[in-house]
Coordinates of C-alpha atoms in Angstrom, one line a residue:
Chain O
M1 CA -30.4 -57.2 43.7
R2 CA -29.8 -59.6 47.5
K3 CA -28.5 -58.1 50.0
T4 CA -27.6 -59.6 53.3
I5 CA -28.0 -57.2 56.2
L6 CA -27.2 -57.9 60.0
I7 CA -28.8 -56.0 62.9
P8 CA -28.3 -56.6 66.8
T9 CA -31.4 -57.8 69.0
D10 CA -31.9 -58.0 72.3
F11 CA -35.5 -59.4 71.5
T12 CA -37.8 -56.6 73.1
V13 CA -40.5 -55.7 70.3
N14 CA -38.7 -51.9 70.4
S15 CA -35.8 -53.6 69.3
L16 CA -37.7 -54.3 66.4
N17 CA -38.3 -50.8 65.5
T18 CA -34.9 -50.9 63.6
L19 CA -35.9 -53.1 61.1
K20 CA -39.1 -51.7 60.6
T21 CA -37.2 -48.8 59.6
V22 CA -34.7 -50.4 57.3
L23 CA -37.1 -51.8 55.2
T24 CA -39.5 -49.4 55.5
N25 CA -36.7 -47.1 53.4
N26 CA -35.5 -50.3 51.3
S27 CA -36.2 -49.7 48.0
S28 CA -38.6 -52.5 46.7
D29 CA -35.7 -53.8 44.1
T30 CA -33.7 -55.2 46.4
S31 CA -34.4 -58.2 48.7
L32 CA -32.6 -58.1 52.1
D33 CA -31.5 -61.3 53.7
I34 CA -31.9 -60.6 57.4
I35 CA -30.2 -61.5 60.3
L36 CA -30.9 -60.6 63.8
L37 CA -28.3 -61.0 65.9
H38 CA -27.8 -61.9 69.5
G39 CA -24.4 -62.0 71.6
L40 CA -24.7 -64.8 74.7
T41 CA -21.5 -66.0 76.2
L42 CA -21.2 -69.7 76.3
N43 CA -21.1 -71.8 79.5
D44 CA -17.8 -73.4 80.1
S45 CA -19.3 -76.8 81.8
I46 CA -18.6 -79.6 79.7
R47 CA -22.3 -81.2 79.9
E48 CA -23.8 -77.7 78.7
L49 CA -21.6 -77.6 75.8
L50 CA -22.8 -80.8 75.1
F51 CA -26.9 -80.1 75.6
F52 CA -26.4 -76.7 73.9
S53 CA -28.7 -76.6 71.3
K54 CA -29.0 -73.3 69.7
M55 CA -33.2 -73.9 68.8
K56 CA -34.2 -74.5 72.7
Q57 CA -31.8 -71.2 73.6
I58 CA -33.3 -68.5 71.0
D59 CA -37.0 -70.2 71.9
S60 CA -35.9 -69.2 75.8
L61 CA -34.9 -65.6 74.9
T62 CA -37.6 -64.8 72.7
N63 CA -41.3 -63.9 74.3
N64 CA -44.4 -64.5 71.6
E65 CA -45.1 -60.6 71.6
F66 CA -41.6 -60.4 69.7
E67 CA -42.3 -63.5 67.4
E68 CA -45.8 -61.9 67.0
A69 CA -44.5 -58.5 66.1
Y70 CA -41.5 -60.1 63.9
E71 CA -44.4 -62.4 61.8
V72 CA -46.2 -58.9 61.9
L73 CA -43.5 -57.4 60.2
C74 CA -42.5 -60.4 57.3
N75 CA -46.1 -59.7 56.3
K76 CA -45.8 -56.3 55.6
F77 CA -42.6 -56.6 53.8
D78 CA -42.9 -59.9 52.4
S79 CA -41.8 -59.2 48.7
Q80 CA -38.4 -57.8 50.4
I81 CA -37.6 -60.4 52.6
N82 CA -35.7 -62.8 51.3
S83 CA -34.6 -64.7 54.0
F84 CA -35.1 -64.2 57.8
K85 CA -33.4 -66.2 60.8
I86 CA -32.4 -65.0 64.0
D87 CA -29.3 -66.2 65.4
L88 CA -26.5 -66.2 68.3
F89 CA -23.6 -64.8 68.2
T90 CA -21.4 -66.6 70.9
G91 CA -17.4 -65.8 70.0
Y92 CA -15.6 -64.3 71.9
N93 CA -13.7 -61.5 70.4
Q94 CA -13.0 -59.8 67.0
T95 CA -11.8 -62.4 64.5
A96 CA -14.7 -64.5 65.4
F97 CA -17.1 -61.8 64.9
N98 CA -15.4 -61.2 61.8
S99 CA -15.6 -64.1 60.3
Y100 CA -19.4 -64.8 61.4
L101 CA -19.5 -61.9 58.9
K102 CA -17.3 -63.5 56.8
A103 CA -19.3 -66.5 56.8
N104 CA -22.8 -65.4 57.0
K105 CA -21.5 -62.7 53.3
V106 CA -23.5 -59.6 55.7
E107 CA -22.8 -56.5 53.6
T108 CA -24.5 -54.3 56.6
I109 CA -24.9 -53.5 59.7
F110 CA -27.8 -51.6 61.4
I111 CA -27.4 -50.6 64.7
A112 CA -29.8 -48.1 67.1
N113 CA -27.8 -45.7 69.1
R114 CA -29.9 -46.6 71.4
K115 CA -28.9 -49.1 74.9
Q116 CA -29.7 -52.5 74.3
K117 CA -31.9 -54.3 77.6
L118 CA -30.3 -57.2 78.3
S119 CA -32.3 -58.8 79.9
N120 CA -30.6 -62.6 80.4
R121 CA -27.6 -62.3 82.1
K122 CA -25.5 -64.6 79.6
S123 CA -25.7 -61.5 77.0
F124 CA -23.7 -59.1 75.9
D125 CA -23.6 -56.3 73.6
L126 CA -22.6 -56.5 70.1
S127 CA -21.8 -53.0 69.4
P128 CA -17.9 -52.9 70.3
F129 CA -17.4 -55.5 67.4
I130 CA -20.0 -53.6 65.4
R131 CA -17.6 -50.7 65.6
K132 CA -14.6 -52.3 65.1
S133 CA -15.8 -55.1 62.3
N134 CA -15.0 -54.3 58.2
V135 CA -18.8 -54.0 57.1
E136 CA -19.9 -50.8 56.2
V137 CA -22.3 -50.3 59.7
I138 CA -25.3 -47.6 59.5
T139 CA -26.5 -46.3 62.7
L140 CA -30.7 -45.4 63.2
N141 CA -31.8 -42.1 65.4
T142 CA -34.4 -44.1 67.3
N143 CA -36.7 -41.5 69.1
T144 CA -36.2 -42.9 72.9
E145 CA -39.3 -41.5 74.7
T146 CA -41.1 -44.8 74.0
L147 CA -44.3 -44.6 76.0
Q148 CA -44.5 -46.2 79.1
Q149 CA -48.0 -47.6 78.7
E150 CA -47.4 -49.6 75.5
K151 CA -43.8 -51.8 77.4
G152 CA -43.4 -54.4 75.9
K153 CA -46.6 -54.7 74.2
I154 CA -46.7 -55.3 70.6
T155 CA -48.1 -51.9 69.7
E156 CA -44.3 -50.1 70.1
V157 CA -43.7 -51.6 67.0
F158 CA -46.9 -49.7 65.3
L159 CA -46.6 -46.6 66.7
N160 CA -42.9 -46.4 67.1
Q161 CA -41.1 -44.1 64.1
V162 CA -37.3 -44.2 64.1
S163 CA -35.2 -41.7 61.9
I164 CA -32.5 -42.7 59.5
S165 CA -29.9 -40.5 59.3
Chain R
M1 CA -78.8 -84.3 102.3
K2 CA -79.6 -87.7 100.6
K3 CA -76.1 -86.9 98.4
N4 CA -74.8 -86.3 101.3
S5 CA -75.5 -89.8 102.9
R6 CA -75.1 -91.6 99.7
I7 CA -71.5 -90.7 99.2
I8 CA -70.9 -91.6 102.6
L9 CA -72.1 -95.7 102.2
L10 CA -70.1 -95.3 98.9
F11 CA -66.8 -94.4 100.7
L12 CA -67.6 -96.9 103.6
I13 CA -68.6 -100.2 102.6
P14 CA -66.8 -101.0 100.0
F15 CA -63.7 -99.7 103.1
L16 CA -66.0 -102.4 105.6
I17 CA -65.2 -105.2 103.3
V18 CA -61.4 -104.3 102.5
I19 CA -60.4 -104.1 106.4
F20 CA -63.1 -106.7 107.3
L21 CA -61.2 -109.5 104.6
F22 CA -57.8 -107.6 106.4
G23 CA -58.7 -108.8 109.3
I24 CA -59.8 -112.4 108.3
F25 CA -56.6 -112.6 106.6
I26 CA -54.3 -111.3 109.3
Y27 CA -56.0 -113.7 112.3
A28 CA -55.6 -116.8 110.0
T29 CA -52.4 -116.2 109.4
V30 CA -51.2 -115.1 113.0
S31 CA -53.0 -118.0 114.4
N32 CA -51.3 -120.6 111.7
Y33 CA -48.2 -119.3 112.5
S34 CA -48.4 -120.0 116.2
E35 CA -50.1 -123.5 115.4
D36 CA -46.7 -124.1 113.6
Y37 CA -44.6 -123.3 116.2
L38 CA -46.3 -125.1 118.6
F39 CA -46.4 -127.9 117.0
R40 CA -42.9 -127.8 116.0
L41 CA -42.1 -127.2 119.8
L42 CA -44.1 -130.3 120.3
E43 CA -42.0 -132.3 117.9
A44 CA -39.1 -131.5 119.6
R45 CA -40.8 -132.5 123.2
A46 CA -41.2 -136.0 122.1
N47 CA -38.4 -136.9 120.5
K48 CA -36.6 -135.6 123.7
V49 CA -39.4 -137.4 125.7
A50 CA -39.1 -140.5 123.8
K51 CA -35.3 -140.3 123.6
E52 CA -35.4 -139.9 127.9
R53 CA -37.5 -142.2 128.3
F54 CA -36.3 -145.3 125.9
A55 CA -32.5 -144.4 127.0
G56 CA -33.2 -144.4 130.2
E57 CA -30.7 -141.2 130.5
T58 CA -32.6 -140.3 134.4
N59 CA -30.5 -137.5 134.8
F60 CA -31.7 -136.2 132.9
S61 CA -35.6 -136.1 133.6
K62 CA -34.7 -134.7 136.7
E63 CA -33.9 -131.3 134.9
E64 CA -36.9 -131.5 133.1
P65 CA -40.3 -129.9 134.8
S66 CA -39.1 -126.5 133.9
D67 CA -38.9 -128.0 130.2
K68 CA -42.5 -129.1 130.1
L69 CA -44.7 -127.0 127.8
P70 CA -47.8 -126.0 129.2
H71 CA -49.8 -128.6 130.3
E72 CA -47.9 -131.2 128.6
K73 CA -48.8 -134.9 128.7
D74 CA -46.7 -137.3 126.9
F75 CA -47.7 -141.0 126.0
F76 CA -45.9 -144.0 125.0
I77 CA -48.1 -146.5 123.3
P78 CA -45.9 -149.6 121.8
I79 CA -46.8 -150.5 118.4
N80 CA -47.7 -154.5 118.3
D81 CA -50.7 -156.9 117.9
K82 CA -52.1 -155.8 121.0
L83 CA -52.9 -152.3 119.5
D84 CA -56.3 -151.0 119.7
I85 CA -56.0 -148.3 118.0
I86 CA -60.4 -147.3 119.2
S87 CA -59.6 -147.5 122.9
E88 CA -56.3 -145.8 123.0
S89 CA -57.5 -142.7 120.9
K90 CA -60.1 -142.3 123.3
K91 CA -57.9 -142.7 125.6
V92 CA -55.6 -139.7 124.7
G93 CA -59.0 -137.8 123.3
V94 CA -58.0 -137.9 119.5
D95 CA -59.0 -139.4 116.6
E96 CA -58.8 -143.0 115.1
L97 CA -56.9 -141.6 112.3
F98 CA -54.4 -139.8 114.1
F99 CA -53.2 -143.1 115.1
K100 CA -53.2 -144.6 111.6
D101 CA -51.4 -142.2 110.1
V102 CA -48.7 -142.5 113.2
I103 CA -47.6 -145.6 111.9
K104 CA -48.1 -144.9 108.7
K105 CA -46.5 -141.2 108.1
G106 CA -44.3 -141.3 111.3
Q107 CA -46.0 -138.8 112.3
A108 CA -49.4 -136.7 112.6
R109 CA -51.4 -133.4 114.1
F110 CA -54.6 -132.9 115.9
V111 CA -55.6 -129.7 117.3
T112 CA -58.7 -129.3 119.5
N113 CA -60.0 -126.1 121.1
E114 CA -58.0 -126.8 124.4
Y115 CA -55.1 -129.3 123.6
L116 CA -52.7 -129.9 120.5
Y117 CA -51.5 -133.4 119.8
K118 CA -48.3 -134.6 118.3
G119 CA -47.4 -137.9 117.7
I120 CA -44.4 -139.6 116.5
K121 CA -42.9 -142.4 115.5
Y122 CA -40.3 -143.9 117.5
K123 CA -37.9 -146.6 117.2
S124 CA -36.6 -147.8 120.2
K125 CA -34.2 -150.8 120.9
K126 CA -37.0 -152.6 121.7
S127 CA -40.2 -151.9 118.9
D128 CA -41.7 -149.3 117.9
F129 CA -43.4 -146.8 119.4
I130 CA -45.7 -144.4 118.9
V131 CA -44.9 -140.6 121.4
I132 CA -48.0 -138.6 121.9
T133 CA -46.9 -135.2 123.6
V134 CA -50.6 -133.3 124.3
A135 CA -50.3 -129.1 125.1
E136 CA -52.4 -127.1 125.9
N137 CA -53.6 -125.0 122.7
Y138 CA -51.8 -121.5 123.6
F139 CA -53.0 -119.4 121.0
E140 CA -56.3 -120.7 121.2
I141 CA -56.2 -119.7 125.1
N142 CA -54.8 -116.8 125.3
Q143 CA -54.3 -114.7 122.6
A144 CA -56.8 -115.7 120.1
E145 CA -59.4 -113.3 122.1
N146 CA -57.0 -110.9 122.9
L147 CA -56.4 -110.8 118.7
I148 CA -59.9 -110.1 118.0
K149 CA -60.7 -107.3 120.7
T150 CA -57.7 -106.0 118.9
M151 CA -58.8 -106.0 115.2
L152 CA -62.6 -105.2 116.1
F153 CA -61.4 -102.4 118.4
A154 CA -58.8 -101.3 115.2
I155 CA -61.9 -101.7 113.2
T156 CA -64.0 -99.5 114.7
A157 CA -61.6 -96.9 115.2
A158 CA -60.8 -97.2 111.8
F159 CA -65.1 -96.6 110.5
L160 CA -65.3 -93.5 113.2
L161 CA -62.0 -92.0 111.4
L162 CA -63.6 -92.6 107.8
L163 CA -67.0 -91.5 108.9
Y164 CA -65.9 -88.6 110.0
I165 CA -63.2 -88.0 106.8
A166 CA -66.4 -89.4 104.6
V167 CA -68.6 -86.9 105.8
Y168 CA -66.3 -84.0 105.5
Y169 CA -65.4 -84.5 102.2
S170 CA -69.5 -85.4 101.2
K171 CA -69.6 -82.1 102.8
N172 CA -66.6 -80.2 100.7
I173 CA -67.0 -82.3 97.5
F174 CA -70.5 -80.6 97.0
K175 CA -68.6 -77.3 98.1
P176 CA -67.8 -75.4 94.5
I177 CA -70.8 -76.9 93.2
S178 CA -73.3 -75.4 95.7
A179 CA -71.5 -72.3 95.4
I180 CA -71.7 -72.4 92.1
T181 CA -75.2 -72.7 92.4
E182 CA -75.3 -69.4 94.7
K183 CA -74.1 -67.4 92.4
V184 CA -76.0 -68.2 89.4
K185 CA -79.3 -68.0 91.1
E186 CA -77.9 -63.9 91.7
I187 CA -77.4 -64.1 88.0
S188 CA -80.8 -62.7 86.4
S189 CA -81.5 -60.0 83.1
E190 CA -80.4 -57.3 84.9
N191 CA -77.0 -58.1 86.2
L192 CA -75.6 -60.4 83.4
H193 CA -72.2 -58.6 83.5
L194 CA -71.5 -60.6 86.4
R195 CA -69.7 -63.7 86.2
L196 CA -69.0 -66.5 88.4
S197 CA -65.2 -67.0 89.5
E198 CA -63.0 -69.5 87.7
D199 CA -60.7 -71.5 89.7
T200 CA -57.2 -72.0 88.3
A201 CA -56.9 -75.4 88.5
K202 CA -57.6 -77.2 85.2
D203 CA -60.9 -79.5 86.6
E204 CA -64.0 -79.9 85.7
L205 CA -65.6 -78.1 87.5
Y206 CA -62.9 -74.9 85.9
E207 CA -64.2 -76.4 82.6
L208 CA -68.1 -75.8 83.9
T209 CA -68.0 -72.7 85.7
S210 CA -65.4 -71.3 82.1
T211 CA -68.3 -72.6 79.9
F212 CA -70.9 -71.0 82.6
N213 CA -69.4 -67.8 81.8
D214 CA -68.8 -68.3 77.7
M215 CA -72.6 -69.1 77.9
L216 CA -73.1 -65.2 79.7
D217 CA -70.7 -63.8 77.4
R218 CA -72.6 -64.8 74.2
I219 CA -75.8 -64.0 76.4
E220 CA -75.0 -60.8 77.7
T221 CA -73.6 -59.6 74.2
S222 CA -76.5 -60.5 72.7
F223 CA -79.0 -58.8 75.1
E224 CA -76.7 -55.7 74.9
T225 CA -76.4 -55.4 71.1
Q226 CA -80.8 -55.5 71.1
N227 CA -80.4 -52.6 73.4
N228 CA -77.9 -50.9 71.2
F229 CA -79.6 -51.6 68.3
I230 CA -83.3 -50.7 69.8
S231 CA -81.8 -47.2 71.1
N232 CA -80.1 -46.5 68.0
A233 CA -82.8 -47.7 65.7
S234 CA -85.5 -45.4 68.0
H235 CA -82.9 -42.5 67.6
E236 CA -83.1 -42.8 63.3
L237 CA -86.3 -43.1 63.3
R238 CA -87.3 -39.9 65.2
T239 CA -85.1 -37.8 63.7
P240 CA -87.1 -38.3 60.1
L241 CA -90.4 -37.7 62.1
T242 CA -89.5 -34.8 63.6
A243 CA -88.1 -33.3 60.5
I244 CA -91.4 -34.2 58.9
I245 CA -93.8 -33.1 61.9
G246 CA -91.8 -29.5 62.3
E247 CA -92.1 -29.4 59.0
A248 CA -96.1 -30.0 58.7
D249 CA -96.4 -28.0 61.5
V250 CA -94.1 -25.0 60.1
V251 CA -96.7 -24.8 56.9
L252 CA -100.2 -25.5 58.6
A253 CA -99.2 -23.0 60.4
K254 CA -100.9 -20.0 58.6
P255 CA -102.1 -20.0 54.3
R256 CA -98.9 -20.4 52.3
Q257 CA -98.2 -20.3 48.6
T258 CA -98.5 -22.8 46.5
E259 CA -94.6 -23.1 45.8
E260 CA -94.2 -23.2 49.1
Y261 CA -96.4 -26.0 50.3
V262 CA -94.9 -27.9 47.2
E263 CA -91.4 -26.8 48.8
A264 CA -92.5 -28.4 52.4
L265 CA -94.1 -31.4 50.5
K266 CA -90.8 -32.5 49.1
I267 CA -88.9 -32.3 52.0
I268 CA -91.1 -34.1 53.6
L269 CA -91.2 -36.8 51.7
Q270 CA -87.7 -36.8 51.9
E271 CA -87.7 -37.4 55.1
A272 CA -90.5 -40.0 54.2
E273 CA -88.4 -41.5 51.9
K274 CA -85.9 -41.4 54.5
L275 CA -87.6 -43.4 56.9
D276 CA -88.4 -45.6 54.2
N277 CA -85.0 -46.6 54.1
K278 CA -84.2 -47.5 57.2
T279 CA -87.5 -49.0 57.6
K280 CA -86.4 -51.4 55.2
A281 CA -82.9 -52.0 56.5
L282 CA -83.9 -53.1 59.7
L283 CA -86.3 -55.6 58.3
F284 CA -83.5 -56.6 56.5
L285 CA -81.2 -56.6 59.5
A286 CA -83.9 -58.6 61.7
Q287 CA -83.9 -61.0 58.7
T288 CA -80.2 -61.5 58.4
G289 CA -80.1 -62.7 62.3
F290 CA -78.8 -59.3 63.9
N291 CA -81.4 -59.8 66.0
G292 CA -78.5 -62.1 68.8
K293 CA -80.4 -65.8 68.0
V294 CA -78.3 -66.5 64.6
Q295 CA -75.1 -65.3 64.5
K296 CA -73.8 -65.7 61.1
F297 CA -69.8 -65.9 61.1
E298 CA -68.6 -65.3 58.0
K299 CA -64.8 -64.2 56.1
V300 CA -64.3 -60.9 57.2
R301 CA -61.7 -58.5 56.0
I302 CA -60.4 -56.4 58.4
D303 CA -59.2 -53.7 56.5
Q304 CA -62.2 -53.0 54.5
L305 CA -64.3 -53.1 58.4
I306 CA -62.3 -50.1 59.6
W307 CA -63.0 -48.4 56.2
D308 CA -66.5 -49.1 56.5
V309 CA -66.3 -48.2 60.2
K310 CA -64.6 -44.9 59.3
E311 CA -66.9 -43.7 56.8
N312 CA -69.8 -44.9 59.1
L313 CA -68.0 -42.7 61.9
D314 CA -67.2 -39.9 59.8
T315 CA -70.6 -39.2 58.5
L316 CA -72.1 -38.6 62.2
N317 CA -69.2 -36.1 63.0
S318 CA -67.7 -34.3 60.2
K319 CA -65.3 -33.4 63.0
N320 CA -63.7 -36.3 63.3
K321 CA -60.2 -37.1 62.2
I322 CA -59.4 -40.6 62.1
H323 CA -55.7 -41.3 60.8
L324 CA -55.9 -45.0 59.3
D325 CA -52.3 -46.0 59.7
M326 CA -51.7 -48.9 56.7
E327 CA -47.7 -48.7 57.2
L328 CA -48.2 -52.4 58.3
L329 CA -50.7 -53.7 56.6
P330 CA -49.6 -57.3 55.5
E331 CA -49.0 -57.7 51.3
N332 CA -51.0 -60.8 51.6
P333 CA -54.3 -59.8 51.9
L334 CA -55.7 -63.1 52.9
K335 CA -54.2 -62.9 56.0
L336 CA -56.6 -60.3 57.1
K337 CA -59.2 -62.8 57.0
V338 CA -60.5 -63.4 60.3
N339 CA -63.9 -65.5 61.0
G340 CA -66.6 -63.1 62.2
N341 CA -69.9 -61.8 62.2
I342 CA -70.0 -58.1 60.4
Q343 CA -72.7 -57.0 62.4
L344 CA -70.9 -57.3 65.6
L345 CA -67.3 -56.7 64.8
H346 CA -68.8 -52.9 63.3
L347 CA -70.4 -53.0 66.3
A348 CA -67.5 -53.3 68.3
F349 CA -65.2 -51.2 66.6
S350 CA -67.5 -48.3 65.9
N351 CA -67.8 -48.1 69.5
I352 CA -64.4 -48.4 70.7
I353 CA -63.0 -45.8 67.4
S354 CA -66.1 -43.8 68.2
N355 CA -65.4 -43.4 72.1
A356 CA -61.2 -43.0 71.2
C357 CA -62.8 -39.2 69.6
K358 CA -65.2 -38.9 71.8
Y359 CA -62.8 -38.3 74.3
S360 CA -59.6 -37.0 72.5
D361 CA -61.0 -34.0 69.9
N362 CA -61.3 -36.3 67.2
H363 CA -57.8 -37.3 66.4
V364 CA -56.9 -40.6 66.4
T365 CA -54.7 -43.4 64.7
V366 CA -55.9 -46.6 63.7
S367 CA -53.5 -48.8 62.9
I368 CA -53.3 -52.5 61.6
G369 CA -51.3 -55.6 60.8
A370 CA -50.7 -59.2 60.8
S371 CA -49.0 -62.3 61.6
D372 CA -49.0 -65.2 60.3
D373 CA -51.7 -66.2 63.0
Y374 CA -52.8 -63.3 64.2
V375 CA -54.6 -60.0 62.9
Y376 CA -54.1 -56.5 65.1
I377 CA -55.8 -53.5 65.8
I378 CA -54.6 -51.0 67.5
I379 CA -56.6 -47.8 68.3
K380 CA -54.3 -45.0 69.6
D381 CA -55.9 -41.5 70.8
K382 CA -53.7 -38.5 72.5
G383 CA -56.7 -38.0 74.7
I384 CA -58.2 -37.6 78.5
G385 CA -57.2 -41.2 79.2
I386 CA -58.1 -43.3 82.1
P387 CA -57.2 -42.9 85.9
E388 CA -54.4 -45.6 86.7
N389 CA -57.0 -46.4 89.9
E390 CA -60.0 -47.1 87.6
I391 CA -58.2 -49.0 84.5
K392 CA -59.8 -52.3 86.4
Y393 CA -63.1 -51.2 86.0
I394 CA -63.6 -50.0 82.7
Y395 CA -65.4 -53.2 81.7
D396 CA -68.0 -53.0 84.0
P397 CA -71.3 -52.2 82.3
F398 CA -72.4 -48.4 83.3
F399 CA -69.6 -47.8 85.1
R400 CA -67.3 -44.5 83.6
A401 CA -64.2 -42.9 84.5
S402 CA -64.2 -40.2 87.0
N403 CA -63.0 -37.7 84.1
T404 CA -65.5 -38.2 81.8
K405 CA -68.2 -36.6 83.0
N406 CA -68.2 -33.8 80.4
Y407 CA -69.1 -36.2 77.9
E408 CA -72.1 -37.6 77.7
G409 CA -72.5 -41.5 77.1
Y410 CA -73.7 -44.4 79.2
G411 CA -71.1 -46.8 79.5
I412 CA -71.6 -50.0 78.0
G413 CA -69.8 -49.4 75.1
L414 CA -66.5 -51.5 76.1
P415 CA -68.2 -54.3 77.8
L416 CA -70.2 -54.8 74.8
T417 CA -67.3 -54.5 72.7
R418 CA -65.3 -57.0 74.7
N419 CA -67.6 -59.7 74.7
I420 CA -68.2 -59.3 70.5
I421 CA -64.3 -59.6 70.7
R422 CA -64.6 -62.5 73.3
M423 CA -66.8 -64.2 70.6
H424 CA -64.7 -64.3 68.1
N425 CA -62.1 -65.1 70.4
G426 CA -60.2 -62.2 70.1
K427 CA -58.4 -60.3 73.1
I428 CA -58.6 -56.3 73.5
L429 CA -56.1 -55.2 75.8
V430 CA -56.5 -51.5 77.0
T431 CA -53.3 -49.4 78.4
S432 CA -53.7 -45.8 79.0
I433 CA -52.1 -42.9 81.2
E434 CA -54.3 -40.1 82.7
N435 CA -54.0 -37.3 80.1
Q436 CA -51.8 -39.0 77.8
G437 CA -53.8 -40.9 75.7
T438 CA -55.5 -44.1 75.7
T439 CA -54.5 -47.5 73.5
V440 CA -56.5 -50.6 73.1
Q441 CA -54.9 -52.9 71.0
I442 CA -57.8 -56.0 69.7
T443 CA -56.4 -59.0 68.4
L444 CA -58.2 -61.5 66.5
P445 CA -57.1 -65.0 65.0
S446 CA -56.6 -64.9 61.5
I447 CA -58.2 -67.7 59.3
K448 CA -55.6 -70.2 58.2
T449 CA -55.1 -70.4 54.5
L450 CA -53.8 -74.0 53.1
S451 CA -51.5 -71.3 50.7

């Protein structure tokens, strides 16, 4: 069985805990197509639109710790993951979001009840779109307290526990 | 000092050669140009005086004096059969060739130190004339000396300036090297933990210092390993010996029953066997290059290694509660393989984990995970932690945080571990909050598999 799921991300190691929970609770006979989605407003200037490259943009948003952390997760759940991609959503309205979901055949969206940390000033929170979308949305309870000392380090993904509600 | 003067010479000689060539070039160009200019003037003058003379424009000649070039003299020599070139040339003071040139080519130049001669052939109505204008060699007399003086002054000034720069450079260029030498002199077997300060600029000196530091890392590690090893080994050897001596003492204190002797001898035999095993193990270790001289690197599975460490620590202290968190263990075990020396890594991990046990009432979580390039080992305890302002000293040998007074230790475990991890091209990251716990994150590069 295959299933496409979508998880909003803000490119922090902590945000990967949602993914970790999803994968931990996934039954082993379902293989997942995972999309990590980040909302980003496109610039209006024609020059920037002309030279806009999604890959470069994602590269500039991610950091080494994040990449390493999701590689760790991918290695752990190798057999459950069918495909894995990080994507940017650059639309402005609900219709655009709905068609994005449709085009990517997203069946379930997992969202953490914790507030996203949007470091880039062009990023925006996807949760209003997600709540109004017409696919299944599952909210995960993350324990909000993160120890200050491990902030941003790959350790976060190892130690933090998230429960499914 | 010798090197200094050599560098100064190396600086100065090419510079002097260049600047002299430069000076000669400038002199030649300027003198050439000014001569050319004077000759053109002379030619114009010659034409003018000839016209004046043969056209008989008398008015013209009255205004003349102001127009004359300095020390100007004019000669008019008719070209006819009576022309005696030799005597004429003597009279004017030029070469014979000059006259021939004028007749043949229509014009000629002649230069002496004091005078410039310009001759042209002029056709008047009566016959042809050779008109020669002579003027002072203005440049040679008035300007050349000045130019040479100026240039010599400029060369001297530039030379002095460069001498200063060369001396400055020769002193400063070796400053970092002498700093390194000074620092290296400080380092001896007693303070092997000292390191050269590494510049951020990625130049040759940076490479030199970092190579030297790497070498120190290796040396220090092998030193510490040996120290650690010797103290551990002697402790290990002493335990059974103490048992044997104690048992023998007790039995010999008074006459005993046969059973008691048998019992005591059994115990002694047991302990002696232990001793024998340990000696054998020591010999084996010595043979396999644990002496710090040869470090064999081989493929090591990290999870297996951690299990071994846990088992080992559990036998040493049964109160340990080491929880191995395999939640993020990769499905492909090949990703857990690193290139390393088993004994050293074992030592490193048991140091960290036993530290964690020691300072946290024995509750320790060890998590293992792997990305495509690295293996991560995270050791977390909820113990006493490290005070924030002391965390930068934790890698100094024999440093112990202020809150560790009630715990035994020498303060060499962590520096040793760091050196071992460094030798494996890994990273170690210690984060801690006092009274909340410590997290150690160790990153080791995994072996790239070609699958």
